[in-house]
Amino acid sequence: MTEKAGCEKKEQVSEDRIRRLVGRAREQLGLAYAPYSGFHVAAALLCMDGTIYTGCNVENASYPAGNCAERTALFKAVSEGKREFSCIVIMGGPGGRVESWCPPCGICRQALREFVRPWEFLVILAKSETEYRVFSLEELLPESFGPEALA
Amino acid sequence: MTEKAGCEKKEQVSEDRIRRLVGRAREQLGLAYAPYSGFHVAAALLCMDGTIYTGCNVENASYPAGNCAERTALFKAVSEGKREFSCIVIMGGPGGRVESWCPPCGICRQALREFVRPWEFLVILAKSETEYRVFSLEELLPESFGPEALA
Amino acid sequence: MTEKAGCEKKEQVSEDRIRRLVGRAREQLGLAYAPYSGFHVAAALLCMDGTIYTGCNVENASYPAGNCAERTALFKAVSEGKREFSCIVIMGGPGGRVESWCPPCGICRQALREFVRPWEFLVILAKSETEYRVFSLEELLPESFGPEALA
Amino acid sequence: MTEKAGCEKKEQVSEDRIRRLVGRAREQLGLAYAPYSGFHVAAALLCMDGTIYTGCNVENASYPAGNCAERTALFKAVSEGKREFSCIVIMGGPGGRVESWCPPCGICRQALREFVRPWEFLVILAKSETEYRVFSLEELLPESFGPEALA
């Protein structure tokens, strides 16, 4: 990713849109199923066509069988026929209280990687409608292992 | 599970309902994202309140980062606030052609286990609206590791 | 699996061998890395050639990125060139205290499935050298999704 | 990570050591179990105490139940009591032919993250004993979700 490409892209998601995505993510927080960690996470994924899919974490007694918020949103969207994504907003914290940034884990970065151009897709860590940080997926998962490796 | 409990339960999902779930699963087959295996799977999960959530497999270049149809449906439902489930219909095959039974993998059995009473929740393997096999989750994942193990 | 086949097979692992596997699993318990669940699990996998590989759970702050004891043992063995397995002993509990049976989760049943004939491979849940229960993998993961589904 | 910190660290793994790790990884390549992707990957993980653990990918008919080379090596090491790691060498390709760099997937970056200081632990992508690229884990998984998020 060139710094420039990242900047150009970042301008393409309006503050207004981010505000709306944060609102949707916040609503989703209350639905997280996280009895083991007590750490509630929510995500709102924006498709290129403007549709929004939300997701929360869904834990399991066998911890590795659980799923994260970001992937819940992604799998939902793909199962509804979506293949092109613009950005994802992520927020979370203990008991659903959002006090720190909640960056996506490596699994979620990898899952998102499959469907996007890493330097164009944006990952937005949010604390509120006005406090957020914007990254390209390329910044969070550089030198990624993607579909072209198997082509 | 006693054989009896299984039988009693199996009567509770009507042929009509199964037909409808199979229909929904079949529609979902076309949305599977399975460029690596070429094996398309779809699932339709029935919530206790009558709502149906569908899911397909969503593969990834890093194979372990992919997701199965059954879990896609489950994570969707949980992220929409559902916590009680009645049964799931599963079908799939190479290129989406359903010629054999497509049983759920162990991960999906485990994920479903979290939310259900294994001897009540039904897993229905379908080839068509009229050809299907009905199991309780207990039959497919006996002696399971569930939430009570960590209580 | 016919009950008979299971019984025949069960006779093939001697009490002596089980005792040794339980001993190896117990030693392994102390090495579990389980800061999140506090639930320590250990496994001892017996290869057809007599070699034993042990494993423990290895958790992660992103819970789904963790690994279970059974799969740790399996992946170790496969990475050392082993492909044929006879049985696995599993034990565990909160803080490593073994008070209840610790059945394998669905993910581990699925991982083991890849390499064995389910009605021959044995899963042994142990509390001690003399208290244990023996299952075939077929009993714990019937109607499994295995390699032949993709053939 | 400051560029400087990265450089300092990179000097700490001698060419000699890297050569030896690449040799170990190459041997491991032949043991990969990758019947579905045909893409063989191997890793060699160096512990702080000088011990080396190797790993290969171990696939499964249910793709998400498989495991990558890097995590195989890590889980092995942890199950042998190791908790401190210096660097990992990764190489792989179709049929085990190493023609391109094989970067770790996001899951593996996340799994390694648990045990290391990201700006100190090195990830070395190798084509041969003399052709390789060195990254800190921080460079490959910046803004990571680690144990401190749950503390």
Coordinates of C-alpha atoms in Angstrom, one line a residue:
Chain A
M1 CA 0.0 0.0 0.0
T2 CA 1.3 3.4 -0.8
E3 CA 0.4 6.0 1.8
K4 CA -1.3 7.9 -0.9
A5 CA -3.6 5.1 -2.0
G6 CA -4.6 4.7 1.7
C7 CA -5.4 8.3 2.1
E8 CA -7.4 8.6 -1.1
K9 CA -9.5 5.6 0.0
K10 CA -10.0 6.9 3.5
E11 CA -11.7 9.9 2.1
Q12 CA -14.2 7.7 0.3
V13 CA -16.0 6.7 3.5
S14 CA -17.8 9.8 4.7
E15 CA -18.1 10.7 8.4
D16 CA -21.8 10.3 8.0
R17 CA -21.5 6.8 6.9
I18 CA -19.1 5.9 9.6
R19 CA -21.5 7.4 12.2
R20 CA -24.2 5.2 10.9
L21 CA -22.0 2.0 10.9
V22 CA -21.0 2.8 14.5
G23 CA -24.6 3.1 15.5
R24 CA -25.4 -0.3 13.9
A25 CA -22.4 -1.9 15.6
R26 CA -23.4 -0.5 19.0
E27 CA -26.9 -2.0 18.7
Q28 CA -25.3 -5.3 17.9
L29 CA -23.1 -5.3 21.0
G30 CA -26.1 -6.3 23.2
L31 CA -26.5 -9.5 21.2
A32 CA -23.0 -10.8 21.6
Y33 CA -22.9 -14.3 23.1
A34 CA -19.8 -14.3 25.2
P35 CA -20.4 -16.1 28.4
Y36 CA -16.8 -17.4 28.6
S37 CA -14.7 -14.2 28.0
G38 CA -17.3 -11.7 29.0
F39 CA -15.8 -9.6 26.2
H40 CA -18.5 -8.4 23.8
V41 CA -17.6 -7.4 20.3
A42 CA -19.7 -6.1 17.4
A43 CA -19.0 -5.3 13.8
A44 CA -20.8 -3.6 11.0
L45 CA -19.7 -4.5 7.5
L46 CA -20.5 -2.2 4.6
C47 CA -21.0 -3.8 1.2
M48 CA -20.1 -2.0 -2.0
D49 CA -23.8 -1.8 -2.8
G50 CA -24.5 0.1 0.4
T51 CA -26.0 -2.8 2.4
I52 CA -24.8 -3.2 6.0
Y53 CA -24.4 -6.5 7.8
T54 CA -23.8 -6.7 11.5
G55 CA -22.2 -9.4 13.6
C56 CA -21.2 -10.2 17.1
N57 CA -19.0 -12.8 18.7
V58 CA -20.5 -16.2 19.3
E59 CA -18.5 -18.2 21.8
N60 CA -18.4 -22.0 22.5
A61 CA -17.5 -24.1 25.5
S62 CA -14.8 -25.5 23.2
Y63 CA -13.2 -22.1 22.7
P64 CA -11.8 -22.8 19.2
A65 CA -15.3 -23.5 17.9
G66 CA -16.5 -20.0 18.6
N67 CA -16.6 -17.1 16.1
C68 CA -15.7 -13.5 16.2
A69 CA -18.0 -10.5 15.4
E70 CA -16.2 -9.6 12.2
R71 CA -16.5 -13.0 10.6
T72 CA -20.1 -13.3 11.7
A73 CA -20.8 -10.2 9.7
L74 CA -18.8 -11.4 6.8
F75 CA -20.3 -14.9 6.6
K76 CA -23.8 -13.4 6.8
A77 CA -23.1 -11.1 3.9
V78 CA -21.5 -13.7 1.7
S79 CA -24.4 -16.1 2.4
E80 CA -26.7 -13.3 1.2
G81 CA -24.8 -13.1 -2.1
K82 CA -22.5 -10.2 -1.3
R83 CA -18.9 -10.5 -2.6
E84 CA -17.7 -6.8 -2.6
F85 CA -17.0 -4.9 0.6
S86 CA -16.1 -1.4 1.4
C87 CA -15.2 -1.2 5.1
I88 CA -15.9 -2.7 8.5
V89 CA -16.5 -1.0 11.8
I90 CA -15.4 -2.8 15.0
M91 CA -16.0 -2.0 18.6
G92 CA -16.1 -4.0 21.9
G93 CA -15.0 -4.4 25.4
P94 CA -15.6 -6.2 28.7
G95 CA -19.3 -6.5 29.3
G96 CA -19.9 -4.5 26.1
R97 CA -18.4 -1.3 27.6
V98 CA -16.3 0.3 24.9
E99 CA -13.3 1.9 26.6
S100 CA -10.4 0.8 24.4
W101 CA -9.9 0.1 20.7
C102 CA -10.8 -3.4 19.8
P103 CA -8.6 -4.5 16.8
P104 CA -9.6 -7.5 14.8
C105 CA -7.8 -10.8 15.5
G106 CA -5.6 -12.4 12.8
I107 CA -8.3 -14.9 11.8
C108 CA -10.8 -12.1 11.0
R109 CA -8.2 -10.2 9.0
Q110 CA -7.5 -13.4 7.0
A111 CA -11.2 -14.1 6.4
L112 CA -11.8 -10.5 5.2
R113 CA -8.7 -10.7 3.0
E114 CA -10.3 -13.3 0.8
F115 CA -12.9 -10.9 -0.7
V116 CA -11.1 -7.6 -0.8
R117 CA -8.3 -5.6 -2.3
P118 CA -6.3 -5.1 1.0
W119 CA -5.2 -1.5 0.2
E120 CA -8.8 -0.5 -0.6
F121 CA -10.8 -2.2 2.1
L122 CA -11.0 -0.2 5.3
V123 CA -11.0 -1.4 8.9
I124 CA -12.3 1.2 11.3
L125 CA -11.8 0.8 15.0
A126 CA -14.4 2.8 16.9
K127 CA -15.0 4.0 20.4
S128 CA -17.9 6.1 19.4
E129 CA -19.5 7.9 16.5
T130 CA -16.8 10.5 16.6
E131 CA -13.8 8.7 18.0
Y132 CA -12.3 6.2 15.5
R133 CA -9.2 5.1 13.7
V134 CA -9.1 4.1 10.1
F135 CA -6.7 1.5 8.6
S136 CA -6.6 -0.3 5.3
L137 CA -6.6 -4.1 5.6
E138 CA -3.2 -3.9 4.0
E139 CA -1.9 -1.9 6.9
L140 CA -3.3 -4.6 9.4
L141 CA -2.3 -7.7 7.4
P142 CA 0.6 -6.8 5.1
E143 CA 2.3 -9.5 3.0
S144 CA -0.9 -11.5 3.3
F145 CA -1.6 -15.1 2.1
G146 CA -4.5 -14.7 -0.3
P147 CA -6.2 -16.5 -3.1
E148 CA -3.5 -15.8 -5.7
A149 CA -1.1 -17.9 -3.6
L150 CA -3.1 -21.0 -4.7
A151 CA -3.8 -19.9 -8.2
Chain B
M1 CA -30.8 -40.2 24.2
T2 CA -33.4 -42.8 24.6
E3 CA -34.7 -44.1 21.3
K4 CA -38.1 -43.0 22.4
A5 CA -37.2 -39.4 23.1
G6 CA -35.7 -39.2 19.6
C7 CA -38.8 -40.6 18.0
E8 CA -41.2 -38.3 19.9
K9 CA -39.1 -35.3 18.9
K10 CA -38.9 -36.4 15.3
E11 CA -42.6 -36.2 15.0
Q12 CA -42.6 -32.6 16.1
V13 CA -41.1 -31.3 12.8
S14 CA -43.8 -31.8 10.2
E15 CA -43.1 -33.0 6.7
D16 CA -44.4 -29.7 5.5
R17 CA -41.9 -27.8 7.5
I18 CA -39.0 -29.9 6.4
R19 CA -40.1 -29.4 2.8
R20 CA -40.0 -25.6 3.3
L21 CA -36.5 -25.8 5.0
V22 CA -35.2 -28.0 2.1
G23 CA -36.5 -25.4 -0.3
R24 CA -34.7 -22.6 1.5
A25 CA -31.5 -24.6 1.7
R26 CA -31.6 -25.4 -2.0
E27 CA -31.9 -21.7 -2.9
Q28 CA -28.9 -21.0 -0.7
L29 CA -26.7 -23.6 -2.5
G30 CA -26.1 -21.2 -5.3
L31 CA -24.5 -18.7 -3.0
A32 CA -21.9 -21.0 -1.6
Y33 CA -18.4 -19.6 -1.9
A34 CA -16.3 -22.7 -2.4
P35 CA -13.6 -22.0 -5.0
Y36 CA -11.1 -24.4 -3.4
S37 CA -13.1 -27.5 -2.7
G38 CA -15.8 -27.0 -5.4
F39 CA -18.0 -28.6 -2.8
H40 CA -21.1 -26.5 -2.2
V41 CA -23.1 -26.8 1.1
A42 CA -26.2 -25.1 2.3
A43 CA -28.1 -25.2 5.6
A44 CA -31.4 -23.9 6.8
L45 CA -31.8 -23.4 10.6
L46 CA -35.2 -23.3 12.2
C47 CA -35.5 -21.2 15.3
M48 CA -38.0 -22.1 18.0
D49 CA -40.0 -18.9 17.1
G50 CA -40.4 -20.1 13.5
T51 CA -37.8 -17.9 11.9
I52 CA -35.4 -19.6 9.4
Y53 CA -31.8 -18.6 8.8
T54 CA -29.9 -20.0 5.9
G55 CA -26.1 -20.4 5.4
C56 CA -23.6 -21.6 3.0
N57 CA -19.9 -22.5 3.2
V58 CA -17.5 -19.6 2.9
E59 CA -14.0 -20.8 2.0
N60 CA -10.6 -19.1 2.4
A61 CA -7.2 -19.5 0.7
S62 CA -6.0 -20.4 4.2
Y63 CA -8.3 -23.3 4.5
P64 CA -8.8 -23.3 8.3
A65 CA -10.1 -19.7 8.1
G66 CA -13.1 -20.8 6.1
N67 CA -16.5 -21.5 7.5
C68 CA -19.2 -24.2 7.0
A69 CA -22.8 -23.7 6.0
E70 CA -24.2 -24.8 9.3
R71 CA -22.2 -22.4 11.3
T72 CA -22.9 -19.6 8.9
A73 CA -26.6 -20.1 9.6
L74 CA -26.1 -20.4 13.3
F75 CA -23.9 -17.3 13.7
K76 CA -26.4 -15.3 11.7
A77 CA -29.2 -16.4 13.9
V78 CA -27.3 -15.7 17.1
S79 CA -26.3 -12.3 15.8
E80 CA -30.0 -11.5 15.3
G81 CA -30.8 -12.4 18.9
K82 CA -31.9 -16.0 18.5
R83 CA -30.9 -18.5 21.1
E84 CA -33.3 -21.3 20.8
F85 CA -33.3 -23.7 17.8
S86 CA -35.4 -26.5 16.7
C87 CA -33.7 -28.2 13.7
I88 CA -31.3 -27.7 10.8
V89 CA -31.5 -29.0 7.3
I90 CA -28.2 -29.7 5.5
M91 CA -27.6 -30.5 1.8
G92 CA -24.6 -30.2 -0.5
G93 CA -22.3 -31.8 -3.0
P94 CA -19.7 -31.2 -5.7
G95 CA -20.7 -28.2 -7.8
G96 CA -23.9 -27.9 -5.7
R97 CA -25.2 -31.2 -7.2
V98 CA -26.9 -33.1 -4.3
E99 CA -26.4 -36.7 -4.9
S100 CA -25.3 -38.0 -1.5
W101 CA -26.1 -37.2 2.1
C102 CA -23.9 -34.3 3.4
P103 CA -23.4 -34.8 7.1
P104 CA -22.2 -31.9 9.3
C105 CA -18.5 -31.9 10.2
G106 CA -17.5 -32.1 13.9
I107 CA -16.9 -28.4 14.2
C108 CA -20.5 -27.6 13.2
R109 CA -21.9 -30.3 15.6
Q110 CA -19.9 -28.6 18.3
A111 CA -21.0 -25.1 17.5
L112 CA -24.7 -26.1 17.5
R113 CA -24.2 -28.0 20.7
E114 CA -23.7 -24.8 22.6
F115 CA -27.3 -23.7 22.2
V116 CA -29.4 -26.8 22.2
R117 CA -30.5 -29.8 24.2
P118 CA -28.8 -32.4 22.1
W119 CA -31.6 -35.0 22.4
E120 CA -34.2 -32.5 21.2
F121 CA -32.4 -30.6 18.4
L122 CA -32.7 -32.3 15.1
V123 CA -30.2 -32.5 12.3
I124 CA -31.8 -33.4 9.0
L125 CA -29.7 -34.5 6.0
A126 CA -31.6 -33.9 2.8
K127 CA -31.3 -34.9 -0.8
S128 CA -34.6 -33.4 -1.7
E129 CA -38.0 -32.4 -0.2
T130 CA -39.0 -36.0 0.1
E131 CA -35.7 -37.8 0.7
Y132 CA -34.1 -37.0 4.0
R133 CA -32.8 -38.6 7.2
V134 CA -33.5 -37.2 10.7
F135 CA -31.0 -37.4 13.6
S136 CA -31.0 -35.8 17.0
L137 CA -27.8 -33.9 17.7
E138 CA -27.2 -36.4 20.5
E139 CA -27.1 -39.2 18.0
L140 CA -24.4 -37.3 15.9
L141 CA -22.4 -35.9 18.8
P142 CA -22.9 -38.2 21.8
E143 CA -20.9 -37.6 25.0
S144 CA -20.4 -34.1 24.0
F145 CA -18.3 -31.4 25.6
G146 CA -20.8 -28.6 26.4
P147 CA -21.2 -25.5 28.5
E148 CA -21.8 -27.5 31.7
A149 CA -18.2 -28.8 31.5
L150 CA -16.9 -25.4 32.3
A151 CA -19.6 -24.4 34.9
Chain C
M1 CA -20.3 -49.7 14.0
T2 CA -21.7 -53.0 15.3
E3 CA -21.4 -53.5 19.0
K4 CA -19.3 -56.5 18.3
A5 CA -16.7 -54.8 16.1
G6 CA -16.3 -52.2 18.9
C7 CA -15.8 -54.9 21.5
E8 CA -13.3 -56.8 19.5
K9 CA -11.3 -53.8 19.0
K10 CA -11.5 -52.7 22.6
E11 CA -9.8 -55.8 23.6
Q12 CA -6.8 -54.9 21.4
V13 CA -5.6 -52.2 23.7
S14 CA -4.3 -53.8 26.8
E15 CA -4.9 -52.4 30.2
D16 CA -1.2 -52.1 30.5
R17 CA -1.0 -49.9 27.5
I18 CA -3.8 -47.7 28.7
R19 CA -2.1 -47.3 32.0
R20 CA 1.0 -46.1 30.3
L21 CA -0.9 -43.7 28.1
V22 CA -2.8 -42.3 31.1
G23 CA 0.6 -41.7 32.8
R24 CA 1.9 -39.8 29.8
A25 CA -1.3 -37.7 29.6
R26 CA -1.1 -36.9 33.3
E27 CA 2.5 -35.6 32.9
Q28 CA 1.3 -33.5 30.0
L29 CA -1.5 -31.8 32.1
G30 CA 1.0 -29.6 33.8
L31 CA 2.1 -28.1 30.5
A32 CA -1.4 -27.0 29.3
Y33 CA -1.5 -23.3 28.5
A34 CA -5.0 -22.3 29.5
P35 CA -5.0 -18.9 31.1
Y36 CA -8.5 -18.0 29.8
S37 CA -10.5 -21.1 30.6
G38 CA -8.4 -22.4 33.5
F39 CA -9.5 -25.8 32.1
H40 CA -6.4 -27.9 31.5
V41 CA -6.6 -30.8 29.1
A42 CA -4.0 -33.4 28.0
A43 CA -4.0 -36.2 25.5
A44 CA -1.7 -39.1 24.6
L45 CA -2.0 -40.5 21.1
L46 CA -0.8 -44.0 20.4
C47 CA 0.5 -44.6 16.8
M48 CA 0.2 -48.0 15.2
D49 CA 4.0 -48.3 15.4
G50 CA 3.9 -47.9 19.2
T51 CA 5.1 -44.4 19.4
I52 CA 3.2 -42.0 21.8
Y53 CA 2.6 -38.3 21.2
T54 CA 1.2 -36.1 23.9
G55 CA -0.6 -32.8 23.6
C56 CA -2.2 -30.1 25.8
N57 CA -4.5 -27.3 25.1
V58 CA -2.9 -24.0 23.9
E59 CA -5.3 -21.1 24.3
N60 CA -5.3 -17.7 22.7
A61 CA -6.6 -14.3 23.6
S62 CA -8.7 -14.6 20.4
Y63 CA -10.4 -17.8 21.7
P64 CA -11.0 -19.4 18.2
A65 CA -7.2 -19.2 17.5
G66 CA -6.5 -21.7 20.3
N67 CA -6.0 -25.4 20.0
C68 CA -7.2 -28.5 22.0
A69 CA -5.0 -31.2 23.5
E70 CA -6.1 -33.9 21.1
R71 CA -5.3 -31.9 18.0
T72 CA -2.0 -30.8 19.4
A73 CA -1.0 -34.5 19.8
L74 CA -2.3 -35.3 16.4
F75 CA -0.6 -32.5 14.5
K76 CA 2.6 -33.3 16.3
A77 CA 2.4 -36.9 15.2
V78 CA 1.5 -36.1 11.6
S79 CA 4.4 -33.7 11.5
E80 CA 6.7 -36.5 12.5
G81 CA 5.5 -38.6 9.6
K82 CA 2.9 -40.7 11.5
R83 CA -0.3 -41.5 9.6
E84 CA -1.7 -44.5 11.4
F85 CA -3.1 -44.3 14.9
S86 CA -4.5 -46.8 17.3
C87 CA -6.1 -44.8 20.2
I88 CA -6.0 -41.6 22.2
V89 CA -6.3 -41.1 25.9
I90 CA -7.9 -37.8 27.1
M91 CA -8.1 -36.3 30.5
G92 CA -8.6 -32.8 32.0
G93 CA -10.4 -30.5 34.3
P94 CA -10.4 -27.1 36.0
G95 CA -6.8 -26.3 37.1
G96 CA -5.8 -29.7 35.9
R97 CA -7.8 -31.5 38.6
V98 CA -9.3 -34.6 36.9
E99 CA -12.7 -35.1 38.6
S100 CA -15.0 -35.7 35.6
W101 CA -14.7 -37.3 32.2
C102 CA -13.4 -34.9 29.6
P103 CA -14.8 -35.9 26.2
P104 CA -13.2 -34.5 23.0
C105 CA -14.9 -31.5 21.3
G106 CA -16.4 -31.9 17.9
I107 CA -13.4 -30.3 16.2
C108 CA -11.0 -32.8 17.6
R109 CA -13.2 -35.7 16.6
Q110 CA -13.2 -34.3 13.1
A111 CA -9.5 -33.8 13.0
L112 CA -8.8 -37.4 14.1
R113 CA -11.4 -38.7 11.7
E114 CA -9.2 -37.8 8.8
F115 CA -6.6 -40.4 9.5
V116 CA -8.4 -43.4 11.0
R117 CA -11.1 -46.0 10.4
P118 CA -13.7 -44.7 12.8
W119 CA -14.8 -48.1 14.0
E120 CA -11.3 -49.1 14.8
F121 CA -9.7 -46.0 16.4
L122 CA -10.4 -45.8 20.1
V123 CA -11.1 -42.7 22.2
I124 CA -10.4 -43.4 25.9
L125 CA -11.7 -40.9 28.5
A126 CA -9.7 -41.4 31.6
K127 CA -9.9 -40.2 35.2
S128 CA -7.0 -42.4 36.3
E129 CA -5.0 -45.4 35.3
T130 CA -7.8 -47.7 36.4
E131 CA -10.9 -45.6 35.8
Y132 CA -11.6 -45.0 32.1
R133 CA -14.2 -45.4 29.4
V134 CA -13.5 -46.7 25.9
F135 CA -15.3 -45.6 22.8
S136 CA -14.7 -46.1 19.1
L137 CA -14.5 -42.8 17.1
E138 CA -17.5 -44.1 15.2
E139 CA -19.5 -44.1 18.4
L140 CA -18.5 -40.5 19.1
L141 CA -18.7 -39.1 15.6
P142 CA -21.2 -41.3 13.7
E143 CA -22.2 -40.4 10.1
S144 CA -19.0 -38.5 9.8
F145 CA -17.9 -36.2 7.0
G146 CA -14.6 -37.7 5.9
P147 CA -12.2 -37.7 3.0
E148 CA -14.4 -40.0 0.9
A149 CA -17.0 -37.2 0.7
L150 CA -14.6 -35.1 -1.5
A151 CA -13.2 -38.0 -3.5
Chain D
M1 CA 7.8 -1.0 15.9
T2 CA 10.5 1.5 15.1
E3 CA 12.6 0.6 12.1
K4 CA 15.6 0.6 14.4
A5 CA 14.3 -1.8 16.9
G6 CA 13.5 -4.2 14.0
C7 CA 17.0 -3.9 12.6
E8 CA 18.7 -4.4 15.9
K9 CA 16.7 -7.5 16.4
K10 CA 17.2 -8.8 13.0
E11 CA 20.9 -8.8 13.6
Q12 CA 20.4 -11.1 16.5
V13 CA 19.5 -14.1 14.4
S14 CA 22.7 -15.1 12.6
E15 CA 22.8 -16.2 9.0
D16 CA 24.1 -19.4 10.3
R17 CA 21.1 -20.0 12.5
I18 CA 18.7 -19.1 9.6
R19 CA 20.5 -21.5 7.4
R20 CA 20.0 -24.3 9.9
L21 CA 16.3 -23.4 10.4
V22 CA 15.8 -23.4 6.6
G23 CA 17.3 -26.8 6.4
R24 CA 15.0 -28.2 9.1
A25 CA 12.0 -26.6 7.4
R26 CA 12.9 -28.1 4.1
E27 CA 13.1 -31.6 5.6
Q28 CA 9.7 -31.1 7.1
L29 CA 8.1 -30.2 3.7
G30 CA 8.0 -33.8 2.7
L31 CA 5.8 -34.6 5.7
A32 CA 3.1 -32.1 4.9
Y33 CA -0.4 -33.7 4.7
A34 CA -2.1 -31.6 2.1
P35 CA -4.2 -33.8 -0.1
Y36 CA -6.8 -31.1 -0.7
S37 CA -4.8 -28.0 -1.5
G38 CA -1.7 -29.8 -2.8
F39 CA 0.1 -26.8 -1.2
H40 CA 2.8 -28.0 1.2
V41 CA 4.1 -25.7 3.9
A42 CA 6.7 -26.2 6.5
A43 CA 7.9 -24.2 9.4
A44 CA 10.8 -24.3 11.9
L45 CA 10.3 -22.5 15.2
L46 CA 13.4 -21.4 17.2
C47 CA 12.9 -21.3 21.0
M48 CA 14.8 -18.8 23.2
D49 CA 16.7 -21.8 24.7
G50 CA 17.9 -22.8 21.2
T51 CA 15.5 -25.8 20.7
I52 CA 13.9 -26.1 17.2
Y53 CA 10.4 -27.4 16.6
T54 CA 9.2 -28.1 13.1
G55 CA 5.7 -28.3 11.7
C56 CA 3.8 -28.9 8.5
N57 CA 0.3 -28.3 7.4
V58 CA -2.2 -31.0 8.3
E59 CA -5.4 -30.7 6.2
N60 CA -8.8 -32.1 6.8
A61 CA -11.8 -33.0 4.6
S62 CA -13.7 -30.4 6.5
Y63 CA -11.2 -27.6 5.5
P64 CA -11.6 -25.5 8.7
A65 CA -10.5 -28.4 10.8
G66 CA -7.1 -28.5 9.3
N67 CA -4.0 -26.8 10.7
C68 CA -1.1 -24.8 9.3
A69 CA 2.6 -25.5 9.5
E70 CA 3.4 -22.6 11.8
R71 CA 0.8 -23.5 14.4
T72 CA 1.8 -27.2 14.3
A73 CA 5.3 -26.1 15.2
L74 CA 4.0 -23.7 17.9
F75 CA 1.6 -26.2 19.5
K76 CA 4.3 -28.8 19.6
A77 CA 6.7 -26.5 21.3
V78 CA 4.1 -25.3 23.9
S79 CA 3.2 -28.9 24.6
E80 CA 6.9 -29.5 25.4
G81 CA 6.9 -26.7 27.9
K82 CA 8.4 -24.0 25.7
R83 CA 6.9 -20.5 26.2
E84 CA 9.6 -18.2 24.8
F85 CA 10.3 -18.0 21.1
S86 CA 12.9 -16.2 19.0
C87 CA 11.8 -16.6 15.4
I88 CA 10.1 -18.9 12.8
V89 CA 11.1 -19.8 9.3
I90 CA 8.4 -20.6 6.8
M91 CA 8.5 -22.0 3.3
G92 CA 6.1 -23.8 1.0
G93 CA 4.5 -24.1 -2.4
P94 CA 2.5 -26.3 -4.6
G95 CA 3.7 -29.9 -4.3
G96 CA 6.4 -28.7 -1.9
R97 CA 8.2 -26.8 -4.6
V98 CA 9.4 -23.5 -3.1
E99 CA 9.2 -20.9 -5.8
S100 CA 7.5 -18.0 -4.1
W101 CA 7.5 -16.5 -0.6
C102 CA 4.9 -18.2 1.6
P103 CA 3.7 -15.7 4.2
P104 CA 1.9 -16.9 7.3
C105 CA -1.9 -16.7 7.3
G106 CA -3.6 -14.4 9.8
I107 CA -4.6 -17.3 12.1
C108 CA -0.9 -18.3 12.5
R109 CA 0.2 -14.7 13.1
Q110 CA -2.5 -14.5 15.8
A111 CA -1.5 -17.8 17.4
L112 CA 2.2 -16.8 17.6
R113 CA 1.2 -13.4 19.0
E114 CA 0.1 -15.0 22.2
F115 CA 3.6 -15.9 23.3
V116 CA 5.8 -13.2 22.0
R117 CA 6.7 -9.5 22.0
P118 CA 5.6 -8.7 18.5
W119 CA 8.5 -6.3 17.8
E120 CA 11.1 -8.8 18.9
F121 CA 9.8 -12.1 17.4
L122 CA 10.9 -12.6 13.8
V123 CA 9.1 -14.2 11.0
I124 CA 11.4 -15.3 8.2
L125 CA 10.0 -16.2 4.8
A126 CA 12.5 -18.4 3.0
K127 CA 13.0 -19.7 -0.5
S128 CA 16.4 -21.2 0.3
E129 CA 19.3 -21.0 2.8
T130 CA 20.4 -17.8 1.2
E131 CA 17.2 -16.2 -0.1
Y132 CA 14.9 -15.0 2.7
R133 CA 13.1 -12.0 4.0
V134 CA 12.9 -11.0 7.7
F135 CA 10.0 -9.4 9.4
S136 CA 9.1 -8.7 13.0
L137 CA 5.7 -10.1 13.9
E138 CA 4.7 -6.5 14.6
E139 CA 5.3 -5.7 11.0
L140 CA 3.0 -8.6 9.9
L141 CA 0.3 -8.1 12.6
P142 CA 0.3 -4.5 13.7
E143 CA -2.3 -3.3 16.1
S144 CA -2.8 -6.8 17.3
F145 CA -5.4 -8.3 19.6
G146 CA -3.3 -9.9 22.4
P147 CA -3.6 -11.1 26.0
E148 CA -3.5 -7.6 27.4
A149 CA -6.9 -6.9 25.8
L150 CA -8.6 -9.4 28.1
A151 CA -6.6 -8.5 31.2

